[in-house]
mmCIF file with all atom_site columns, C-alpha atoms in Angstrom:
data_model
loop_
_atom_site.group_PDB
_atom_site.id
_atom_site.type_symbol
_atom_site.label_atom_id
_atom_site.label_alt_id
_atom_site.label_comp_id
_atom_site.label_asym_id
_atom_site.label_entity_id
_atom_site.label_seq_id
_atom_site.pdbx_PDB_ins_code
_atom_site.Cartn_x
_atom_site.Cartn_y
_atom_site.Cartn_z
_atom_site.occupancy
_atom_site.B_iso_or_equiv
_atom_site.pdbx_formal_charge
_atom_site.auth_seq_id
_atom_site.auth_comp_id
_atom_site.auth_asym_id
_atom_site.auth_atom_id
_atom_site.pdbx_PDB_model_num
ATOM 1  C CA . MET A 1 1  ? 8.095   22.769  42.649  1.00 83.00 ? 1  MET A CA 1
ATOM 2  C CA . LYS A 1 2  ? 7.420   23.735  39.033  1.00 86.00 ? 2  LYS A CA 1
ATOM 3  C CA . TRP A 1 3  ? 10.523  21.778  37.966  1.00 88.00 ? 3  TRP A CA 1
ATOM 4  C CA . LEU A 1 4  ? 9.346   18.669  39.755  1.00 88.00 ? 4  LEU A CA 1
ATOM 5  C CA . LEU A 1 5  ? 5.941   18.909  38.112  1.00 88.00 ? 5  LEU A CA 1
ATOM 6  C CA . ALA A 1 6  ? 7.566   19.408  34.688  1.00 90.00 ? 6  ALA A CA 1
ATOM 7  C CA . ILE A 1 7  ? 9.837   16.386  35.224  1.00 90.00 ? 7  ILE A CA 1
ATOM 8  C CA . LEU A 1 8  ? 6.919   14.216  36.309  1.00 90.00 ? 8  LEU A CA 1
ATOM 9  C CA . ILE A 1 9  ? 4.875   15.275  33.279  1.00 89.00 ? 9  ILE A CA 1
ATOM 10 C CA . ALA A 1 10 ? 7.830   14.526  30.986  1.00 89.00 ? 10 ALA A CA 1
ATOM 11 C CA . ILE A 1 11 ? 8.232   11.069  32.528  1.00 88.00 ? 11 ILE A CA 1
ATOM 12 C CA . LEU A 1 12 ? 4.512   10.443  32.124  1.00 87.00 ? 12 LEU A CA 1
ATOM 13 C CA . LEU A 1 13 ? 4.622   11.467  28.457  1.00 85.00 ? 13 LEU A CA 1
ATOM 14 C CA . VAL A 1 14 ? 7.655   9.259   27.757  1.00 82.00 ? 14 VAL A CA 1
ATOM 15 C CA . THR A 1 15 ? 6.046   6.231   29.373  1.00 79.00 ? 15 THR A CA 1
ATOM 16 C CA . GLN A 1 16 ? 2.757   6.838   27.576  1.00 78.00 ? 16 GLN A CA 1
ATOM 17 C CA . TYR A 1 17 ? 4.613   7.169   24.259  1.00 75.00 ? 17 TYR A CA 1
ATOM 18 C CA . ARG A 1 18 ? 6.306   3.786   24.781  1.00 73.00 ? 18 ARG A CA 1
ATOM 19 C CA . LEU A 1 19 ? 2.981   2.233   25.809  1.00 73.00 ? 19 LEU A CA 1
ATOM 20 C CA . TRP A 1 20 ? 1.099   3.344   22.703  1.00 75.00 ? 20 TRP A CA 1
ATOM 21 C CA . VAL A 1 21 ? 3.716   3.845   19.981  1.00 75.00 ? 21 VAL A CA 1
ATOM 22 C CA . GLY A 1 22 ? 7.202   2.686   20.919  1.00 70.00 ? 22 GLY A CA 1
ATOM 23 C CA . GLU A 1 23 ? 8.886   -0.687  21.093  1.00 76.00 ? 23 GLU A CA 1
ATOM 24 C CA . GLY A 1 24 ? 6.759   -3.215  22.963  1.00 76.00 ? 24 GLY A CA 1
ATOM 25 C CA . SER A 1 25 ? 3.647   -1.069  22.556  1.00 78.00 ? 25 SER A CA 1
ATOM 26 C CA . LEU A 1 26 ? 0.138   -2.429  22.709  1.00 82.00 ? 26 LEU A CA 1
ATOM 27 C CA . ALA A 1 27 ? -0.205  -2.130  18.923  1.00 83.00 ? 27 ALA A CA 1
ATOM 28 C CA . GLU A 1 28 ? 2.970   -4.152  18.388  1.00 85.00 ? 28 GLU A CA 1
ATOM 29 C CA . VAL A 1 29 ? 1.830   -6.821  20.831  1.00 87.00 ? 29 VAL A CA 1
ATOM 30 C CA . ALA A 1 30 ? -1.515  -7.115  19.015  1.00 90.00 ? 30 ALA A CA 1
ATOM 31 C CA . ARG A 1 31 ? 0.292   -7.395  15.658  1.00 90.00 ? 31 ARG A CA 1
ATOM 32 C CA . LEU A 1 32 ? 2.594   -10.093 17.014  1.00 93.00 ? 32 LEU A CA 1
ATOM 33 C CA . LYS A 1 33 ? -0.382  -12.038 18.386  1.00 95.00 ? 33 LYS A CA 1
ATOM 34 C CA . ARG A 1 34 ? -2.018  -11.968 14.941  1.00 97.00 ? 34 ARG A CA 1
ATOM 35 C CA . GLN A 1 35 ? 1.231   -13.164 13.362  1.00 97.00 ? 35 GLN A CA 1
ATOM 36 C CA . LEU A 1 36 ? 1.441   -15.960 15.918  1.00 97.00 ? 36 LEU A CA 1
ATOM 37 C CA . VAL A 1 37 ? -2.082  -17.170 15.091  1.00 97.00 ? 37 VAL A CA 1
ATOM 38 C CA . GLU A 1 38 ? -1.339  -17.068 11.347  1.00 97.00 ? 38 GLU A CA 1
ATOM 39 C CA . GLN A 1 39 ? 1.918   -18.972 11.824  1.00 98.00 ? 39 GLN A CA 1
ATOM 40 C CA . ARG A 1 40 ? 0.197   -21.626 13.942  1.00 98.00 ? 40 ARG A CA 1
ATOM 41 C CA . ASP A 1 41 ? -2.413  -22.085 11.204  1.00 97.00 ? 41 ASP A CA 1
ATOM 42 C CA . LYS A 1 42 ? 0.332   -22.476 8.596   1.00 98.00 ? 42 LYS A CA 1
ATOM 43 C CA . ASN A 1 43 ? 2.178   -24.952 10.810  1.00 98.00 ? 43 ASN A CA 1
ATOM 44 C CA . THR A 1 44 ? -0.988  -27.007 11.280  1.00 97.00 ? 44 THR A CA 1
ATOM 45 C CA . ALA A 1 45 ? -1.556  -27.146 7.521   1.00 97.00 ? 45 ALA A CA 1
ATOM 46 C CA . LEU A 1 46 ? 2.059   -28.143 6.905   1.00 97.00 ? 46 LEU A CA 1
ATOM 47 C CA . GLU A 1 47 ? 1.899   -30.845 9.576   1.00 97.00 ? 47 GLU A CA 1
ATOM 48 C CA . ARG A 1 48 ? -1.232  -32.239 7.920   1.00 97.00 ? 48 ARG A CA 1
ATOM 49 C CA . GLU A 1 49 ? 0.508   -32.235 4.541   1.00 97.00 ? 49 GLU A CA 1
ATOM 50 C CA . ASN A 1 50 ? 3.592   -33.911 6.045   1.00 97.00 ? 50 ASN A CA 1
ATOM 51 C CA . ARG A 1 51 ? 1.447   -36.682 7.542   1.00 96.00 ? 51 ARG A CA 1
ATOM 52 C CA . GLN A 1 52 ? -0.211  -37.253 4.160   1.00 94.00 ? 52 GLN A CA 1
ATOM 53 C CA . LEU A 1 53 ? 3.160   -37.406 2.416   1.00 93.00 ? 53 LEU A CA 1
ATOM 54 C CA . LEU A 1 54 ? 4.485   -39.797 5.055   1.00 93.00 ? 54 LEU A CA 1
ATOM 55 C CA . ARG A 1 55 ? 1.489   -42.101 4.494   1.00 88.00 ? 55 ARG A CA 1
ATOM 56 C CA . GLU A 1 56 ? 2.143   -41.971 0.751   1.00 82.00 ? 56 GLU A CA 1
ATOM 57 C CA . VAL A 1 57 ? 5.847   -42.773 1.205   1.00 85.00 ? 57 VAL A CA 1
ATOM 58 C CA . ARG A 1 58 ? 5.028   -45.711 3.474   1.00 85.00 ? 58 ARG A CA 1
ATOM 59 C CA . SER A 1 59 ? 2.498   -46.988 0.954   1.00 77.00 ? 59 SER A CA 1
ATOM 60 C CA . LEU A 1 60 ? 5.050   -46.779 -1.858  1.00 74.00 ? 60 LEU A CA 1
ATOM 61 C CA . LYS A 1 61 ? 7.700   -48.548 0.231   1.00 80.00 ? 61 LYS A CA 1
ATOM 62 C CA . GLU A 1 62 ? 5.460   -51.390 1.397   1.00 80.00 ? 62 GLU A CA 1
ATOM 63 C CA . GLY A 1 63 ? 4.507   -52.923 -1.940  1.00 75.00 ? 63 GLY A CA 1
ATOM 64 C CA . THR A 1 64 ? 3.672   -52.540 -5.557  1.00 75.00 ? 64 THR A CA 1
ATOM 65 C CA . ASP A 1 65 ? 0.038   -51.596 -4.945  1.00 75.00 ? 65 ASP A CA 1
ATOM 66 C CA . GLY A 1 66 ? 0.991   -48.059 -3.977  1.00 72.00 ? 66 GLY A CA 1
ATOM 67 C CA . VAL A 1 67 ? 3.347   -47.680 -6.919  1.00 75.00 ? 67 VAL A CA 1
ATOM 68 C CA . GLU A 1 68 ? 0.715   -49.040 -9.280  1.00 77.00 ? 68 GLU A CA 1
ATOM 69 C CA . ALA A 1 69 ? -1.961  -46.698 -7.929  1.00 76.00 ? 69 ALA A CA 1
ATOM 70 C CA . LYS A 1 70 ? 0.402   -43.725 -8.188  1.00 76.00 ? 70 LYS A CA 1
ATOM 71 C CA . ALA A 1 71 ? 1.304   -44.617 -11.792 1.00 77.00 ? 71 ALA A CA 1
ATOM 72 C CA . ARG A 1 72 ? -2.343  -45.061 -12.740 1.00 78.00 ? 72 ARG A CA 1
ATOM 73 C CA . TYR A 1 73 ? -3.376  -41.785 -11.171 1.00 76.00 ? 73 TYR A CA 1
ATOM 74 C CA . ASP A 1 74 ? -0.428  -39.574 -12.149 1.00 81.00 ? 74 ASP A CA 1
ATOM 75 C CA . LEU A 1 75 ? 0.539   -41.089 -15.500 1.00 80.00 ? 75 LEU A CA 1
ATOM 76 C CA . GLY A 1 76 ? -2.757  -42.586 -16.652 1.00 75.00 ? 76 GLY A CA 1
ATOM 77 C CA . LEU A 1 77 ? -1.203  -46.032 -17.079 1.00 77.00 ? 77 LEU A CA 1
ATOM 78 C CA . ILE A 1 78 ? -3.362  -49.100 -17.692 1.00 79.00 ? 78 ILE A CA 1
ATOM 79 C CA . GLU A 1 79 ? -2.564  -52.799 -17.611 1.00 79.00 ? 79 GLU A CA 1
ATOM 80 C CA . GLU A 1 80 ? -2.559  -55.024 -20.658 1.00 83.00 ? 80 GLU A CA 1
ATOM 81 C CA . GLY A 1 81 ? -6.074  -56.177 -21.452 1.00 84.00 ? 81 GLY A CA 1
ATOM 82 C CA . GLU A 1 82 ? -7.754  -53.259 -19.682 1.00 80.00 ? 82 GLU A CA 1
ATOM 83 C CA . THR A 1 83 ? -9.914  -50.715 -21.456 1.00 79.00 ? 83 THR A CA 1
ATOM 84 C CA . LEU A 1 84 ? -9.686  -47.057 -20.490 1.00 73.00 ? 84 LEU A CA 1
ATOM 85 C CA . PHE A 1 85 ? -12.881 -45.060 -20.465 1.00 77.00 ? 85 PHE A CA 1
ATOM 86 C CA . ILE A 1 86 ? -12.769 -41.275 -20.134 1.00 74.00 ? 86 ILE A CA 1
ATOM 87 C CA . PHE A 1 87 ? -16.027 -39.550 -19.336 1.00 80.00 ? 87 PHE A CA 1
ATOM 88 C CA . LEU A 1 88 ? -16.315 -35.887 -20.209 1.00 82.00 ? 88 LEU A CA 1
ATOM 89 C CA . ASP A 1 89 ? -18.612 -33.539 -18.372 1.00 80.00 ? 89 ASP A CA 1
ATOM 90 C CA . PRO A 1 90 ? -21.265 -32.430 -20.917 1.00 80.00 ? 90 PRO A CA 1
ATOM 91 C CA . GLU A 1 91 ? -21.622 -29.082 -19.174 1.00 78.00 ? 91 GLU A CA 1
ATOM 92 C CA . GLU A 1 92 ? -17.927 -28.318 -19.418 1.00 70.00 ? 92 GLU A CA 1
ATOM 93 C CA . LYS A 1 93 ? -17.172 -26.135 -22.419 1.00 64.00 ? 93 LYS A CA 1
ATOM 94 C CA . THR A 1 94 ? -14.208 -27.019 -24.593 1.00 61.00 ? 94 THR A CA 1
ATOM 95 C CA . GLU A 1 95 ? -12.189 -24.491 -26.501 1.00 60.00 ? 95 GLU A CA 1
ATOM 96 C CA . SER A 1 96 ? -12.640 -24.441 -30.254 1.00 54.00 ? 96 SER A CA 1
ATOM 97 C CA . PRO A 1 97 ? -9.662  -23.655 -32.494 1.00 51.00 ? 97 PRO A CA 1
#
């Protein structure tokens, strides 16, 4: 009878160890759930960025307006006869040499 009790206690301890510490434990499941939420957030952000890039590609393919806007914004290009005005923020400090 003592052997049976000892075996049952050993089985209980082994199962409790796996539940709390071992592979597939509650702590591991909680960690994996957190990782899943983080990965879903990253995927959502990347999908949003992909949609924005797709809109930009379509705009550039459809006509010269998109290319012109991109060149003006990224390269600071202006057309002949235009005057470029740059307004500086008076509160922004500039570095002195």
